[in-house]
């Protein structure tokens, strides 16, 4: 029996996760990894997010990232590990997170008691996460917690993001959605990545996208105009509810008052970061 208001954990995640994700859109990450000799943006993302797993090959990244075309992943891995070690990449990613957060939030927030409080709350929530069947979370849980509050907060956000993400993949498998069908149906909600961004970053072609749309129409999940049918809306809702159930533990561990306070703080930081240009135009939407 949950002690939290409905969807409280999801709302908290939705406030925390985007601030974590800012590093992947930041020029600071490209600069740091470029100095290691990794100057391709796709390779940079693959290594930055997977380095906690070690020098893994393309199969592991395709499996744990889920929605990338395997051919794109294999174009860069494992070759890129001959350029930089996982530890060098992790160090570079943390430096990029430091620079990015300082730029987006400003020094007043960086040294504020509110950010230190948010870090403490987020780390406490992460104590409720579990490792089994959650490879990306488990790998990051083995990393040390940074000392500075803004980096500790970013680290905790990483843990909470990957914990929910690992569970979400289980929900997608249960729903029978392949990687591109998952992307197409999420985009059709209006809350997912735009087709332009998917095709530019995930290694899929327009014909792949169109074929996925046809498969979803064949299942009665998408209509002729590319909108979700009632069955499609219901499936996406159940996906999120199933993910909520698998991701309840950290927020139950934190408790209702802690979740409410962390969500409030996280939303404030996110608004500041977004106002400072943290995210590219046209990232989210149906077009």
PDB file of C-alpha atoms in Angstrom:
ATOM      1  CA  UNK A   1       0.000   0.000   0.000  1.00  0.00           C
ATOM      2  CA  UNK A   2       1.575   3.268  -1.112  1.00  0.00           C
ATOM      3  CA  UNK A   3       1.973   6.088   1.385  1.00  0.00           C
ATOM      4  CA  UNK A   4       2.416   8.648  -1.415  1.00  0.00           C
ATOM      5  CA  UNK A   5      -0.101  10.690  -3.402  1.00  0.00           C
ATOM      6  CA  UNK A   6      -0.826   9.248  -6.872  1.00  0.00           C
ATOM      7  CA  UNK A   7       2.085   9.679  -9.313  1.00  0.00           C
ATOM      8  CA  UNK A   8       4.166  11.563  -6.749  1.00  0.00           C
ATOM      9  CA  UNK A   9       7.251   9.565  -7.678  1.00  0.00           C
ATOM     10  CA  UNK A  10       6.707  10.231 -11.380  1.00  0.00           C
ATOM     11  CA  UNK A  11       6.290  13.948 -10.786  1.00  0.00           C
ATOM     12  CA  UNK A  12       9.496  14.000  -8.745  1.00  0.00           C
ATOM     13  CA  UNK A  13      11.363  12.091 -11.433  1.00  0.00           C
ATOM     14  CA  UNK A  14      10.077  14.466 -14.115  1.00  0.00           C
ATOM     15  CA  UNK A  15      11.512  17.394 -12.163  1.00  0.00           C
ATOM     16  CA  UNK A  16      14.882  15.767 -11.419  1.00  0.00           C
ATOM     17  CA  UNK A  17      15.685  13.892 -14.621  1.00  0.00           C
ATOM     18  CA  UNK A  18      15.856  16.826 -17.070  1.00  0.00           C
ATOM     19  CA  UNK A  19      18.486  18.629 -15.006  1.00  0.00           C
ATOM     20  CA  UNK A  20      20.608  15.487 -15.087  1.00  0.00           C
ATOM     21  CA  UNK A  21      20.111  15.321 -18.864  1.00  0.00           C
ATOM     22  CA  UNK A  22      21.418  18.837 -19.437  1.00  0.00           C
ATOM     23  CA  UNK A  23      24.965  17.508 -19.556  1.00  0.00           C
ATOM     24  CA  UNK A  24      24.180  15.486 -22.689  1.00  0.00           C
ATOM     25  CA  UNK A  25      23.074  18.647 -24.510  1.00  0.00           C
ATOM     26  CA  UNK A  26      25.904  20.745 -23.131  1.00  0.00           C
ATOM     27  CA  UNK A  27      28.846  21.991 -25.185  1.00  0.00           C
ATOM     28  CA  UNK A  28      30.914  21.387 -22.060  1.00  0.00           C
ATOM     29  CA  UNK A  29      30.633  17.614 -22.487  1.00  0.00           C
ATOM     30  CA  UNK A  30      31.759  17.842 -26.102  1.00  0.00           C
ATOM     31  CA  UNK A  31      34.689  20.001 -25.049  1.00  0.00           C
ATOM     32  CA  UNK A  32      35.791  17.664 -22.282  1.00  0.00           C
ATOM     33  CA  UNK A  33      35.505  14.520 -24.392  1.00  0.00           C
ATOM     34  CA  UNK A  34      37.019  16.273 -27.401  1.00  0.00           C
ATOM     35  CA  UNK A  35      40.130  16.860 -25.335  1.00  0.00           C
ATOM     36  CA  UNK A  36      40.293  13.089 -24.857  1.00  0.00           C
ATOM     37  CA  UNK A  37      40.056  12.589 -28.621  1.00  0.00           C
ATOM     38  CA  UNK A  38      36.330  11.782 -28.801  1.00  0.00           C
ATOM     39  CA  UNK A  39      34.822  14.381 -31.110  1.00  0.00           C
ATOM     40  CA  UNK A  40      31.849  12.557 -32.648  1.00  0.00           C
ATOM     41  CA  UNK A  41      28.615  13.521 -30.855  1.00  0.00           C
ATOM     42  CA  UNK A  42      27.132  10.024 -31.043  1.00  0.00           C
ATOM     43  CA  UNK A  43      30.300   8.412 -29.722  1.00  0.00           C
ATOM     44  CA  UNK A  44      30.393  11.021 -26.957  1.00  0.00           C
ATOM     45  CA  UNK A  45      26.877  10.165 -25.805  1.00  0.00           C
ATOM     46  CA  UNK A  46      27.455   6.423 -25.926  1.00  0.00           C
ATOM     47  CA  UNK A  47      30.623   6.532 -23.852  1.00  0.00           C
ATOM     48  CA  UNK A  48      29.440   9.225 -21.443  1.00  0.00           C
ATOM     49  CA  UNK A  49      26.356   7.270 -20.466  1.00  0.00           C
ATOM     50  CA  UNK A  50      27.838   3.752 -20.587  1.00  0.00           C
ATOM     51  CA  UNK A  51      31.289   4.343 -19.048  1.00  0.00           C
ATOM     52  CA  UNK A  52      30.079   3.211 -15.615  1.00  0.00           C
ATOM     53  CA  UNK A  53      29.578  -0.243 -17.160  1.00  0.00           C
ATOM     54  CA  UNK A  54      33.237  -0.419 -18.230  1.00  0.00           C
ATOM     55  CA  UNK A  55      34.618  -0.809 -21.748  1.00  0.00           C
ATOM     56  CA  UNK A  56      31.511  -2.562 -23.028  1.00  0.00           C
ATOM     57  CA  UNK A  57      30.755  -3.457 -26.620  1.00  0.00           C
ATOM     58  CA  UNK A  58      27.870  -2.377 -28.824  1.00  0.00           C
ATOM     59  CA  UNK A  59      25.557  -5.183 -27.748  1.00  0.00           C
ATOM     60  CA  UNK A  60      25.509  -4.044 -24.146  1.00  0.00           C
ATOM     61  CA  UNK A  61      24.832  -0.426 -25.083  1.00  0.00           C
ATOM     62  CA  UNK A  62      22.095  -1.338 -27.561  1.00  0.00           C
ATOM     63  CA  UNK A  63      20.460  -3.499 -24.897  1.00  0.00           C
ATOM     64  CA  UNK A  64      20.642  -0.974 -22.070  1.00  0.00           C
ATOM     65  CA  UNK A  65      19.873   2.162 -24.103  1.00  0.00           C
ATOM     66  CA  UNK A  66      17.064   0.329 -25.980  1.00  0.00           C
ATOM     67  CA  UNK A  67      16.026   2.849 -28.639  1.00  0.00           C
ATOM     68  CA  UNK A  68      19.200   3.263 -30.706  1.00  0.00           C
ATOM     69  CA  UNK A  69      19.846   1.481 -33.997  1.00  0.00           C
ATOM     70  CA  UNK A  70      22.472  -1.161 -33.266  1.00  0.00           C
ATOM     71  CA  UNK A  71      24.390  -0.314 -36.457  1.00  0.00           C
ATOM     72  CA  UNK A  72      24.966   3.223 -35.175  1.00  0.00           C
ATOM     73  CA  UNK A  73      26.219   1.939 -31.824  1.00  0.00           C
ATOM     74  CA  UNK A  74      28.524  -0.601 -33.489  1.00  0.00           C
ATOM     75  CA  UNK A  75      29.991   2.167 -35.627  1.00  0.00           C
ATOM     76  CA  UNK A  76      31.604   3.612 -32.501  1.00  0.00           C
ATOM     77  CA  UNK A  77      31.921   0.801 -29.959  1.00  0.00           C
ATOM     78  CA  UNK A  78      34.140  -0.834 -28.894  1.00  0.00           C
ATOM     79  CA  UNK A  79      36.624   1.148 -31.040  1.00  0.00           C
ATOM     80  CA  UNK A  80      36.221   4.372 -29.064  1.00  0.00           C
ATOM     81  CA  UNK A  81      37.536   2.707 -25.901  1.00  0.00           C
ATOM     82  CA  UNK A  82      40.959   2.604 -27.549  1.00  0.00           C
ATOM     83  CA  UNK A  83      40.830   6.416 -27.530  1.00  0.00           C
ATOM     84  CA  UNK A  84      39.848   6.935 -23.881  1.00  0.00           C
ATOM     85  CA  UNK A  85      39.315   4.667 -20.898  1.00  0.00           C
ATOM     86  CA  UNK A  86      35.981   4.461 -19.066  1.00  0.00           C
ATOM     87  CA  UNK A  87      37.504   6.153 -16.020  1.00  0.00           C
ATOM     88  CA  UNK A  88      38.823   9.039 -18.124  1.00  0.00           C
ATOM     89  CA  UNK A  89      35.350   9.436 -19.620  1.00  0.00           C
ATOM     90  CA  UNK A  90      33.676   9.387 -16.200  1.00  0.00           C
ATOM     91  CA  UNK A  91      36.078  12.054 -14.956  1.00  0.00           C
ATOM     92  CA  UNK A  92      35.407  14.164 -18.049  1.00  0.00           C
ATOM     93  CA  UNK A  93      31.639  13.764 -17.636  1.00  0.00           C
ATOM     94  CA  UNK A  94      31.785  14.955 -14.032  1.00  0.00           C
ATOM     95  CA  UNK A  95      33.884  17.979 -15.026  1.00  0.00           C
ATOM     96  CA  UNK A  96      31.311  18.747 -17.718  1.00  0.00           C
ATOM     97  CA  UNK A  97      28.460  18.418 -15.212  1.00  0.00           C
ATOM     98  CA  UNK A  98      30.245  20.838 -12.899  1.00  0.00           C
ATOM     99  CA  UNK A  99      30.780  23.450 -15.610  1.00  0.00           C
ATOM    100  CA  UNK A 100      27.288  22.997 -17.039  1.00  0.00           C
ATOM    101  CA  UNK A 101      25.464  23.326 -13.718  1.00  0.00           C
ATOM    102  CA  UNK A 102      27.490  26.359 -12.696  1.00  0.00           C
ATOM    103  CA  UNK A 103      26.651  28.032 -16.010  1.00  0.00           C
ATOM    104  CA  UNK A 104      22.946  27.139 -16.008  1.00  0.00           C
ATOM    105  CA  UNK A 105      22.141  27.664 -12.332  1.00  0.00           C
ATOM    106  CA  UNK A 106      24.584  30.385 -11.367  1.00  0.00           C
ATOM    107  CA  UNK A 107      26.887  30.502  -8.360  1.00  0.00           C
ATOM    108  CA  UNK A 108      24.176  31.750  -5.993  1.00  0.00           C
ATOM    109  CA  UNK A 109      22.175  28.556  -6.424  1.00  0.00           C
ATOM    110  CA  UNK A 110      25.284  26.348  -6.543  1.00  0.00           C
ATOM    111  CA  UNK A 111      26.289  27.396  -3.012  1.00  0.00           C
ATOM    112  CA  UNK A 112      22.732  27.696  -1.693  1.00  0.00           C
ATOM    113  CA  UNK A 113      21.368  25.690   1.251  1.00  0.00           C
ATOM    114  CA  UNK A 114      18.454  24.690  -0.999  1.00  0.00           C
ATOM    115  CA  UNK A 115      20.732  22.839  -3.409  1.00  0.00           C
ATOM    116  CA  UNK A 116      22.496  21.111  -0.518  1.00  0.00           C
ATOM    117  CA  UNK A 117      19.082  20.129   0.851  1.00  0.00           C
ATOM    118  CA  UNK A 118      18.011  18.768  -2.542  1.00  0.00           C
ATOM    119  CA  UNK A 119      21.201  16.718  -2.769  1.00  0.00           C
ATOM    120  CA  UNK A 120      20.559  15.213   0.650  1.00  0.00           C
ATOM    121  CA  UNK A 121      16.949  14.376  -0.221  1.00  0.00           C
ATOM    122  CA  UNK A 122      17.810  12.887  -3.613  1.00  0.00           C
ATOM    123  CA  UNK A 123      20.589  10.749  -2.163  1.00  0.00           C
ATOM    124  CA  UNK A 124      18.224   9.546   0.561  1.00  0.00           C
ATOM    125  CA  UNK A 125      15.683   8.574  -2.099  1.00  0.00           C
ATOM    126  CA  UNK A 126      18.370   6.704  -4.019  1.00  0.00           C
ATOM    127  CA  UNK A 127      19.013   4.559  -0.934  1.00  0.00           C
ATOM    128  CA  UNK A 128      15.694   2.881  -1.786  1.00  0.00           C
ATOM    129  CA  UNK A 129      16.776   1.849  -5.282  1.00  0.00           C
ATOM    130  CA  UNK A 130      17.521  -1.814  -6.047  1.00  0.00           C
ATOM    131  CA  UNK A 131      20.228  -3.296  -8.272  1.00  0.00           C
ATOM    132  CA  UNK A 132      18.636  -6.507  -9.535  1.00  0.00           C
ATOM    133  CA  UNK A 133      17.744  -6.398 -13.256  1.00  0.00           C
ATOM    134  CA  UNK A 134      18.795  -2.738 -13.431  1.00  0.00           C
ATOM    135  CA  UNK A 135      22.202  -2.679 -15.154  1.00  0.00           C
ATOM    136  CA  UNK A 136      22.624   1.048 -15.792  1.00  0.00           C
ATOM    137  CA  UNK A 137      21.479   1.961 -12.288  1.00  0.00           C
ATOM    138  CA  UNK A 138      23.637  -0.737 -10.679  1.00  0.00           C
ATOM    139  CA  UNK A 139      26.746   0.377 -12.554  1.00  0.00           C
ATOM    140  CA  UNK A 140      26.274   3.991 -11.488  1.00  0.00           C
ATOM    141  CA  UNK A 141      25.503   2.964  -7.910  1.00  0.00           C
ATOM    142  CA  UNK A 142      29.064   1.626  -7.686  1.00  0.00           C
ATOM    143  CA  UNK A 143      30.495   5.104  -8.381  1.00  0.00           C
ATOM    144  CA  UNK A 144      31.537   7.355  -5.492  1.00  0.00           C
ATOM    145  CA  UNK A 145      29.259  10.202  -4.460  1.00  0.00           C
ATOM    146  CA  UNK A 146      30.898  13.570  -5.272  1.00  0.00           C
ATOM    147  CA  UNK A 147      31.551  15.834  -2.300  1.00  0.00           C
ATOM    148  CA  UNK A 148      30.234  19.124  -3.693  1.00  0.00           C
ATOM    149  CA  UNK A 149      26.441  19.432  -3.227  1.00  0.00           C
ATOM    150  CA  UNK A 150      25.618  20.323  -6.828  1.00  0.00           C
ATOM    151  CA  UNK A 151      27.554  17.310  -8.097  1.00  0.00           C
ATOM    152  CA  UNK A 152      26.100  15.070  -5.393  1.00  0.00           C
ATOM    153  CA  UNK A 153      22.650  16.186  -6.555  1.00  0.00           C
ATOM    154  CA  UNK A 154      23.561  15.465 -10.169  1.00  0.00           C
ATOM    155  CA  UNK A 155      24.903  12.036  -9.172  1.00  0.00           C
ATOM    156  CA  UNK A 156      21.716  11.220  -7.249  1.00  0.00           C
ATOM    157  CA  UNK A 157      19.667  12.375 -10.238  1.00  0.00           C
ATOM    158  CA  UNK A 158      21.697   9.968 -12.367  1.00  0.00           C
ATOM    159  CA  UNK A 159      20.875   7.092 -10.038  1.00  0.00           C
ATOM    160  CA  UNK A 160      17.168   7.919  -9.960  1.00  0.00           C
ATOM    161  CA  UNK A 161      17.059   8.426 -13.737  1.00  0.00           C
ATOM    162  CA  UNK A 162      18.708   5.116 -14.577  1.00  0.00           C
ATOM    163  CA  UNK A 163      16.702   3.224 -11.946  1.00  0.00           C
ATOM    164  CA  UNK A 164      13.442   4.359 -13.500  1.00  0.00           C
ATOM    165  CA  UNK A 165      14.815   3.900 -17.006  1.00  0.00           C
ATOM    166  CA  UNK A 166      15.829   0.286 -16.406  1.00  0.00           C
ATOM    167  CA  UNK A 167      12.329  -0.443 -15.124  1.00  0.00           C
ATOM    168  CA  UNK A 168      10.753   1.333 -18.078  1.00  0.00           C
ATOM    169  CA  UNK A 169      12.555  -0.995 -20.480  1.00  0.00           C
ATOM    170  CA  UNK A 170      10.943  -3.959 -18.741  1.00  0.00           C
ATOM    171  CA  UNK A 171       7.561  -2.284 -19.231  1.00  0.00           C
ATOM    172  CA  UNK A 172       8.273  -1.705 -22.928  1.00  0.00           C
ATOM    173  CA  UNK A 173       9.203  -5.354 -23.403  1.00  0.00           C
ATOM    174  CA  UNK A 174       6.046  -6.476 -21.630  1.00  0.00           C
ATOM    175  CA  UNK A 175       3.989  -4.209 -23.876  1.00  0.00           C
ATOM    176  CA  UNK A 176       5.630  -5.692 -26.969  1.00  0.00           C
ATOM    177  CA  UNK A 177       7.020  -2.411 -28.241  1.00  0.00           C
ATOM    178  CA  UNK A 178      10.296  -2.612 -30.124  1.00  0.00           C
ATOM    179  CA  UNK A 179      12.792   0.292 -29.876  1.00  0.00           C
ATOM    180  CA  UNK A 180      11.355   2.406 -32.685  1.00  0.00           C
ATOM    181  CA  UNK A 181       7.735   1.593 -31.854  1.00  0.00           C
ATOM    182  CA  UNK A 182       8.459   2.847 -28.345  1.00  0.00           C
ATOM    183  CA  UNK A 183       9.806   6.099 -29.744  1.00  0.00           C
ATOM    184  CA  UNK A 184       6.967   6.589 -32.240  1.00  0.00           C
ATOM    185  CA  UNK A 185       4.252   5.963 -29.669  1.00  0.00           C
ATOM    186  CA  UNK A 186       5.936   8.253 -27.126  1.00  0.00           C
ATOM    187  CA  UNK A 187       6.272  11.005 -29.719  1.00  0.00           C
ATOM    188  CA  UNK A 188       2.579  10.604 -30.542  1.00  0.00           C
ATOM    189  CA  UNK A 189       1.729  11.570 -26.937  1.00  0.00           C
ATOM    190  CA  UNK A 190       3.254  15.002 -27.581  1.00  0.00           C
ATOM    191  CA  UNK A 191       5.692  14.479 -24.709  1.00  0.00           C
ATOM    192  CA  UNK A 192       8.384  12.539 -26.534  1.00  0.00           C
ATOM    193  CA  UNK A 193      11.325  13.474 -28.714  1.00  0.00           C
ATOM    194  CA  UNK A 194      10.381  14.983 -32.060  1.00  0.00           C
ATOM    195  CA  UNK A 195      10.827  12.784 -35.156  1.00  0.00           C
ATOM    196  CA  UNK A 196      13.501  15.173 -36.397  1.00  0.00           C
ATOM    197  CA  UNK A 197      15.570  14.623 -33.254  1.00  0.00           C
ATOM    198  CA  UNK A 198      14.982  10.874 -33.259  1.00  0.00           C
ATOM    199  CA  UNK A 199      16.160  10.520 -36.839  1.00  0.00           C
ATOM    200  CA  UNK A 200      19.145  12.798 -36.260  1.00  0.00           C
ATOM    201  CA  UNK A 201      20.422  11.056 -33.137  1.00  0.00           C
ATOM    202  CA  UNK A 202      19.169   7.449 -32.928  1.00  0.00           C
ATOM    203  CA  UNK A 203      20.466   6.044 -36.196  1.00  0.00           C
ATOM    204  CA  UNK A 204      17.080   5.328 -37.759  1.00  0.00           C
ATOM    205  CA  UNK A 205      15.951   6.307 -41.256  1.00  0.00           C
ATOM    206  CA  UNK A 206      12.638   7.851 -42.265  1.00  0.00           C
ATOM    207  CA  UNK A 207      11.586   4.546 -43.830  1.00  0.00           C
ATOM    208  CA  UNK A 208      12.277   2.821 -40.487  1.00  0.00           C
ATOM    209  CA  UNK A 209      10.047   5.371 -38.750  1.00  0.00           C
ATOM    210  CA  UNK A 210       7.277   4.912 -41.320  1.00  0.00           C
ATOM    211  CA  UNK A 211       7.475   1.121 -40.990  1.00  0.00           C
ATOM    212  CA  UNK A 212       7.137   1.393 -37.214  1.00  0.00           C
ATOM    213  CA  UNK A 213       4.068   3.594 -37.697  1.00  0.00           C
ATOM    214  CA  UNK A 214       2.552   0.923 -39.940  1.00  0.00           C
ATOM    215  CA  UNK A 215       3.180  -1.786 -37.346  1.00  0.00           C
ATOM    216  CA  UNK A 216       1.466   0.330 -34.687  1.00  0.00           C
ATOM    217  CA  UNK A 217      -1.490   0.971 -37.026  1.00  0.00           C
ATOM    218  CA  UNK A 218      -1.720  -2.781 -37.586  1.00  0.00           C
ATOM    219  CA  UNK A 219      -2.088  -3.238 -33.822  1.00  0.00           C
ATOM    220  CA  UNK A 220      -4.754  -0.547 -33.644  1.00  0.00           C
ATOM    221  CA  UNK A 221      -2.535   1.759 -31.582  1.00  0.00           C
ATOM    222  CA  UNK A 222      -2.043   4.527 -34.138  1.00  0.00           C
ATOM    223  CA  UNK A 223      -4.566   6.022 -36.579  1.00  0.00           C
ATOM    224  CA  UNK A 224      -4.088   7.080 -40.188  1.00  0.00           C
ATOM    225  CA  UNK A 225      -2.993  10.598 -39.141  1.00  0.00           C
ATOM    226  CA  UNK A 226      -0.322   9.272 -36.798  1.00  0.00           C
ATOM    227  CA  UNK A 227      -2.277  10.011 -33.623  1.00  0.00           C
ATOM    228  CA  UNK A 228      -2.724   7.507 -30.825  1.00  0.00           C
ATOM    229  CA  UNK A 229      -6.019   5.651 -30.836  1.00  0.00           C
ATOM    230  CA  UNK A 230      -7.878   5.057 -27.575  1.00  0.00           C
ATOM    231  CA  UNK A 231      -6.058   1.727 -27.370  1.00  0.00           C
ATOM    232  CA  UNK A 232      -2.753   3.496 -27.936  1.00  0.00           C
ATOM    233  CA  UNK A 233      -3.500   6.087 -25.261  1.00  0.00           C
ATOM    234  CA  UNK A 234      -4.413   3.308 -22.846  1.00  0.00           C
ATOM    235  CA  UNK A 235      -1.220   1.393 -23.624  1.00  0.00           C
ATOM    236  CA  UNK A 236       0.999   4.437 -23.039  1.00  0.00           C
ATOM    237  CA  UNK A 237      -0.823   5.133 -19.772  1.00  0.00           C
ATOM    238  CA  UNK A 238      -0.308   1.555 -18.606  1.00  0.00           C
ATOM    239  CA  UNK A 239       3.375   1.769 -19.560  1.00  0.00           C
ATOM    240  CA  UNK A 240       3.852   4.749 -17.277  1.00  0.00           C
ATOM    241  CA  UNK A 241       1.809   3.167 -14.478  1.00  0.00           C
ATOM    242  CA  UNK A 242       3.845  -0.048 -14.726  1.00  0.00           C
ATOM    243  CA  UNK A 243       7.028   2.009 -14.629  1.00  0.00           C
ATOM    244  CA  UNK A 244       5.696   3.873 -11.584  1.00  0.00           C
ATOM    245  CA  UNK A 245       5.123   0.572  -9.793  1.00  0.00           C
ATOM    246  CA  UNK A 246       8.650  -0.634 -10.541  1.00  0.00           C
ATOM    247  CA  UNK A 247      10.100   2.739  -9.518  1.00  0.00           C
ATOM    248  CA  UNK A 248       8.125   3.284  -6.322  1.00  0.00           C
ATOM    249  CA  UNK A 249      10.785   2.133  -3.838  1.00  0.00           C
ATOM    250  CA  UNK A 250      13.062   5.219  -3.761  1.00  0.00           C
ATOM    251  CA  UNK A 251      10.150   7.602  -3.265  1.00  0.00           C
ATOM    252  CA  UNK A 252       8.455   5.415  -0.665  1.00  0.00           C
ATOM    253  CA  UNK A 253      11.808   5.342   1.124  1.00  0.00           C
ATOM    254  CA  UNK A 254      12.013   9.135   1.078  1.00  0.00           C
ATOM    255  CA  UNK A 255       8.420   9.566   2.247  1.00  0.00           C
ATOM    256  CA  UNK A 256       5.639  11.907   1.210  1.00  0.00           C
ATOM    257  CA  UNK A 257       7.010  15.075   2.800  1.00  0.00           C
ATOM    258  CA  UNK A 258      10.485  14.461   1.412  1.00  0.00           C
ATOM    259  CA  UNK A 259       9.155  13.748  -2.077  1.00  0.00           C
ATOM    260  CA  UNK A 260       7.043  16.899  -1.998  1.00  0.00           C
ATOM    261  CA  UNK A 261       9.992  19.027  -0.918  1.00  0.00           C
ATOM    262  CA  UNK A 262      12.418  17.448  -3.396  1.00  0.00           C
ATOM    263  CA  UNK A 263       9.937  17.955  -6.240  1.00  0.00           C
ATOM    264  CA  UNK A 264       9.498  21.605  -5.277  1.00  0.00           C
ATOM    265  CA  UNK A 265      13.234  22.228  -5.185  1.00  0.00           C
ATOM    266  CA  UNK A 266      13.934  20.274  -8.363  1.00  0.00           C
ATOM    267  CA  UNK A 267      11.285  22.169 -10.317  1.00  0.00           C
ATOM    268  CA  UNK A 268      12.856  25.463  -9.302  1.00  0.00           C
ATOM    269  CA  UNK A 269      16.317  24.365 -10.443  1.00  0.00           C
ATOM    270  CA  UNK A 270      14.893  22.992 -13.686  1.00  0.00           C
ATOM    271  CA  UNK A 271      13.057  26.227 -14.479  1.00  0.00           C
ATOM    272  CA  UNK A 272      16.256  28.203 -13.936  1.00  0.00           C
ATOM    273  CA  UNK A 273      18.252  25.847 -16.159  1.00  0.00           C
ATOM    274  CA  UNK A 274      15.634  25.851 -18.914  1.00  0.00           C
ATOM    275  CA  UNK A 275      15.486  29.654 -18.864  1.00  0.00           C
ATOM    276  CA  UNK A 276      19.257  29.690 -19.305  1.00  0.00           C
ATOM    277  CA  UNK A 277      18.983  27.679 -22.535  1.00  0.00           C
ATOM    278  CA  UNK A 278      19.688  24.181 -21.204  1.00  0.00           C
ATOM    279  CA  UNK A 279      17.712  22.417 -23.940  1.00  0.00           C
ATOM    280  CA  UNK A 280      17.692  22.831 -27.725  1.00  0.00           C
ATOM    281  CA  UNK A 281      14.646  24.157 -29.552  1.00  0.00           C
ATOM    282  CA  UNK A 282      12.368  21.580 -31.143  1.00  0.00           C
ATOM    283  CA  UNK A 283      13.503  18.713 -28.920  1.00  0.00           C
ATOM    284  CA  UNK A 284      10.012  17.702 -27.792  1.00  0.00           C
ATOM    285  CA  UNK A 285       6.945  17.495 -30.033  1.00  0.00           C
ATOM    286  CA  UNK A 286       5.167  15.637 -32.799  1.00  0.00           C
ATOM    287  CA  UNK A 287       6.790  17.445 -35.746  1.00  0.00           C
TER     288      UNK A 287
END
